[in-house]
Amino acid sequence: MTRTRYSTVAILLHWAIAALLVWNVLLGWQAEELKGAAKVAVMQLHKPLGITIMLLTLIRVAWRFVSPPPALSGHLKPWEQRLAKVVHVLFYVLLIAIPFTGWAAVSASALIKVYPINMFGLFDWPIIQPLFDLPAEARHARHELIEDIHKLLAKVIIYGLIPLHVLGALKHQFLDKDNELAKMIPFLARKDTAA
């Protein structure tokens, strides 16, 4: 049987990751404007949300092997199919790399012992010990470098991939009218093309 939409698990993971990503981006922007205790409070939520996004993305990638996604529409041009695949792969890479670089950046900060990555009051996420064990000057330099990488990767996903993904979905829904978006939002399926 040919799958006509994503599995329920894939759909739930997609929308959970999307919602957490938007929330975490907003928190990151808010933290840029704050100082002192207010900034710490926002970052103490930003950090566990990032780890959660990373873990859910790893589950989502694993789930793709268990439950492969539906095939792309046959009417898509080869360049559209390649672009769709590249965008999906980049999303997975960045949704792992961005939280990982955030984790690495805070692991290379002396403040990690004062403000650990507390997973919603349940437990403290472990630090990347080799980064913390660097001599103070080297640790600070590594922290700054990794934080710059973290911010750059965040800009790529915020200003590049998310708009491209949304525009692609809107193109399918309103220009192509090919029912592609219904694979991730089943109630949008048109009756004449629903399987």
Short mmCIF file of C-alpha atoms in Angstrom, two decimals:
data_model
loop_
_atom_site.label_atom_id
_atom_site.label_comp_id
_atom_site.label_asym_id
_atom_site.label_seq_id
_atom_site.Cartn_x
_atom_site.Cartn_y
_atom_site.Cartn_z
CA MET A 1 0.00 0.00 0.00
CA THR A 2 1.34 3.43 -0.96
CA ARG A 3 1.43 5.88 1.92
CA THR A 4 -0.50 9.08 1.10
CA ARG A 5 0.42 11.06 4.20
CA TYR A 6 2.93 11.14 7.01
CA SER A 7 2.31 8.83 9.95
CA THR A 8 0.61 10.25 13.03
CA VAL A 9 3.90 10.01 14.95
CA ALA A 10 5.75 11.96 12.23
CA ILE A 11 3.02 14.61 12.15
CA LEU A 12 3.06 15.03 15.93
CA LEU A 13 6.86 15.26 15.98
CA HIS A 14 6.87 17.76 13.10
CA TRP A 15 4.42 20.14 14.77
CA ALA A 16 5.92 19.73 18.26
CA ILE A 17 9.39 20.55 16.92
CA ALA A 18 8.01 23.47 14.90
CA ALA A 19 6.19 24.94 17.91
CA LEU A 20 9.21 24.52 20.20
CA LEU A 21 11.49 26.02 17.56
CA VAL A 22 9.33 29.14 17.17
CA TRP A 23 9.09 29.51 20.95
CA ASN A 24 12.85 29.10 21.35
CA VAL A 25 13.64 31.59 18.58
CA LEU A 26 11.40 34.13 20.32
CA LEU A 27 13.17 33.44 23.62
CA GLY A 28 16.56 33.87 21.95
CA TRP A 29 15.52 37.21 20.48
CA GLN A 30 14.10 38.30 23.85
CA ALA A 31 17.34 37.34 25.63
CA GLU A 32 19.34 39.55 23.25
CA GLU A 33 17.45 42.57 24.63
CA LEU A 34 17.81 41.68 28.32
CA LYS A 35 20.54 41.85 30.95
CA GLY A 36 21.18 40.36 34.37
CA ALA A 37 18.64 38.17 36.13
CA ALA A 38 15.97 38.72 33.46
CA LYS A 39 18.30 37.41 30.75
CA VAL A 40 19.34 34.44 32.91
CA ALA A 41 15.68 33.52 33.48
CA VAL A 42 14.95 33.52 29.74
CA MET A 43 18.11 31.56 28.92
CA GLN A 44 17.29 28.99 31.60
CA LEU A 45 14.18 28.17 29.56
CA HIS A 46 15.88 28.56 26.15
CA LYS A 47 18.51 25.92 26.99
CA PRO A 48 16.25 22.96 27.92
CA LEU A 49 13.93 23.77 25.03
CA GLY A 50 16.90 23.52 22.69
CA ILE A 51 17.92 20.16 24.13
CA THR A 52 14.32 18.97 23.76
CA ILE A 53 14.29 20.06 20.10
CA MET A 54 17.53 18.15 19.52
CA LEU A 55 16.17 14.99 21.15
CA LEU A 56 12.83 15.16 19.30
CA THR A 57 14.70 15.68 16.03
CA LEU A 58 16.84 12.60 16.68
CA ILE A 59 13.62 10.65 17.33
CA ARG A 60 12.11 12.09 14.13
CA VAL A 61 15.14 11.03 12.07
CA ALA A 62 15.01 7.53 13.58
CA TRP A 63 11.26 7.38 12.92
CA ARG A 64 11.86 8.09 9.20
CA PHE A 65 13.70 4.76 9.01
CA VAL A 66 10.88 2.94 10.79
CA SER A 67 8.08 4.68 8.90
CA PRO A 68 9.30 6.20 5.62
CA PRO A 69 7.53 9.38 4.49
CA PRO A 70 5.14 9.41 1.55
CA ALA A 71 6.68 9.85 -1.88
CA LEU A 72 6.89 13.33 -3.36
CA SER A 73 4.22 14.15 -5.93
CA GLY A 74 5.04 12.79 -9.37
CA HIS A 75 4.34 16.11 -11.09
CA LEU A 76 7.25 17.84 -9.36
CA LYS A 77 10.14 18.84 -11.58
CA PRO A 78 13.50 17.19 -10.79
CA TRP A 79 14.89 20.44 -9.34
CA GLU A 80 11.83 20.74 -7.05
CA GLN A 81 12.34 17.19 -5.81
CA ARG A 82 16.05 17.84 -5.16
CA LEU A 83 15.30 21.13 -3.40
CA ALA A 84 12.68 19.46 -1.19
CA LYS A 85 15.13 16.73 -0.19
CA VAL A 86 17.96 19.21 0.46
CA VAL A 87 15.72 21.42 2.60
CA HIS A 88 14.55 18.44 4.67
CA VAL A 89 18.11 17.18 5.22
CA LEU A 90 19.31 20.67 6.16
CA PHE A 91 16.44 21.02 8.63
CA TYR A 92 17.42 17.78 10.36
CA VAL A 93 21.11 18.71 10.40
CA LEU A 94 20.45 22.19 11.80
CA LEU A 95 17.82 21.05 14.30
CA ILE A 96 20.55 18.85 15.78
CA ALA A 97 23.54 21.16 15.22
CA ILE A 98 21.98 24.33 16.63
CA PRO A 99 21.07 22.84 20.03
CA PHE A 100 24.36 20.93 20.09
CA THR A 101 26.37 24.13 19.57
CA GLY A 102 24.27 25.82 22.26
CA TRP A 103 25.04 22.93 24.61
CA ALA A 104 28.72 23.14 23.69
CA ALA A 105 28.79 26.93 24.18
CA VAL A 106 27.34 26.77 27.68
CA SER A 107 29.60 23.80 28.51
CA ALA A 108 32.55 26.05 27.71
CA SER A 109 31.29 28.74 30.09
CA ALA A 110 32.32 29.05 33.73
CA LEU A 111 28.68 29.96 34.44
CA ILE A 112 27.48 26.43 33.62
CA LYS A 113 28.19 25.42 37.23
CA VAL A 114 26.00 28.28 38.48
CA TYR A 115 23.32 28.01 35.77
CA PRO A 116 23.20 24.40 34.60
CA ILE A 117 20.95 23.21 31.81
CA ASN A 118 18.05 22.23 34.04
CA MET A 119 15.54 20.08 32.20
CA PHE A 120 12.31 21.63 33.46
CA GLY A 121 13.08 20.91 37.11
CA LEU A 122 13.56 17.18 36.50
CA PHE A 123 17.36 16.89 36.25
CA ASP A 124 20.44 18.75 35.07
CA TRP A 125 21.59 17.93 31.54
CA PRO A 126 25.27 16.90 31.58
CA ILE A 127 27.95 19.30 30.39
CA ILE A 128 30.46 18.46 27.69
CA GLN A 129 33.28 17.98 30.17
CA PRO A 130 36.30 18.37 27.82
CA LEU A 131 35.08 21.87 26.93
CA PHE A 132 34.66 22.84 30.56
CA ASP A 133 38.06 21.40 31.48
CA LEU A 134 39.97 23.71 29.13
CA PRO A 135 42.17 26.39 30.74
CA ALA A 136 40.10 29.51 31.50
CA GLU A 137 41.38 31.63 28.61
CA ALA A 138 41.04 28.83 26.05
CA ARG A 139 37.61 27.92 27.42
CA HIS A 140 36.41 31.52 27.06
CA ALA A 141 37.73 31.72 23.48
CA ARG A 142 36.07 28.41 22.64
CA HIS A 143 32.81 29.60 24.21
CA GLU A 144 32.83 32.77 22.08
CA LEU A 145 33.58 30.85 18.87
CA ILE A 146 30.92 28.20 19.46
CA GLU A 147 28.35 30.84 20.44
CA ASP A 148 29.04 32.68 17.16
CA ILE A 149 28.53 29.42 15.24
CA HIS A 150 25.31 28.78 17.19
CA LYS A 151 23.95 32.21 16.25
CA LEU A 152 24.99 31.86 12.60
CA LEU A 153 23.28 28.48 12.27
CA ALA A 154 20.17 29.91 13.94
CA LYS A 155 20.09 32.70 11.33
CA VAL A 156 20.33 30.14 8.52
CA ILE A 157 17.28 28.27 9.80
CA ILE A 158 15.29 31.40 10.75
CA TYR A 159 15.93 33.50 7.66
CA GLY A 160 16.60 30.75 5.12
CA LEU A 161 15.05 27.36 5.71
CA ILE A 162 11.86 28.28 7.54
CA PRO A 163 10.75 30.84 4.92
CA LEU A 164 11.71 28.44 2.10
CA HIS A 165 9.77 25.61 3.72
CA VAL A 166 6.68 27.74 4.35
CA LEU A 167 6.74 29.23 0.84
CA GLY A 168 7.07 25.74 -0.63
CA ALA A 169 4.09 24.52 1.37
CA LEU A 170 2.01 27.54 0.32
CA LYS A 171 3.02 27.04 -3.33
CA HIS A 172 1.81 23.45 -3.19
CA GLN A 173 -1.45 24.41 -1.51
CA PHE A 174 -2.46 27.49 -3.49
CA LEU A 175 -0.60 27.41 -6.82
CA ASP A 176 -0.10 23.71 -7.57
CA LYS A 177 -3.24 22.63 -5.64
CA ASP A 178 -1.66 19.19 -5.46
CA ASN A 179 -2.72 18.12 -1.97
CA GLU A 180 0.94 17.94 -0.89
CA LEU A 181 0.31 19.95 2.29
CA ALA A 182 -2.40 17.47 3.30
CA LYS A 183 0.36 14.90 3.86
CA MET A 184 1.31 16.85 7.00
CA ILE A 185 -2.09 18.46 7.71
CA PRO A 186 -4.60 15.69 6.91
CA PHE A 187 -7.76 17.80 7.34
CA LEU A 188 -6.65 19.88 4.33
CA ALA A 189 -7.04 16.92 1.98
CA ARG A 190 -9.36 17.66 -0.89
CA LYS A 191 -12.07 15.05 -1.23
CA ASP A 192 -11.38 14.52 -4.94
CA THR A 193 -7.75 13.55 -4.33
CA ALA A 194 -7.87 12.03 -0.83
CA ALA A 195 -6.99 8.35 -0.79
#
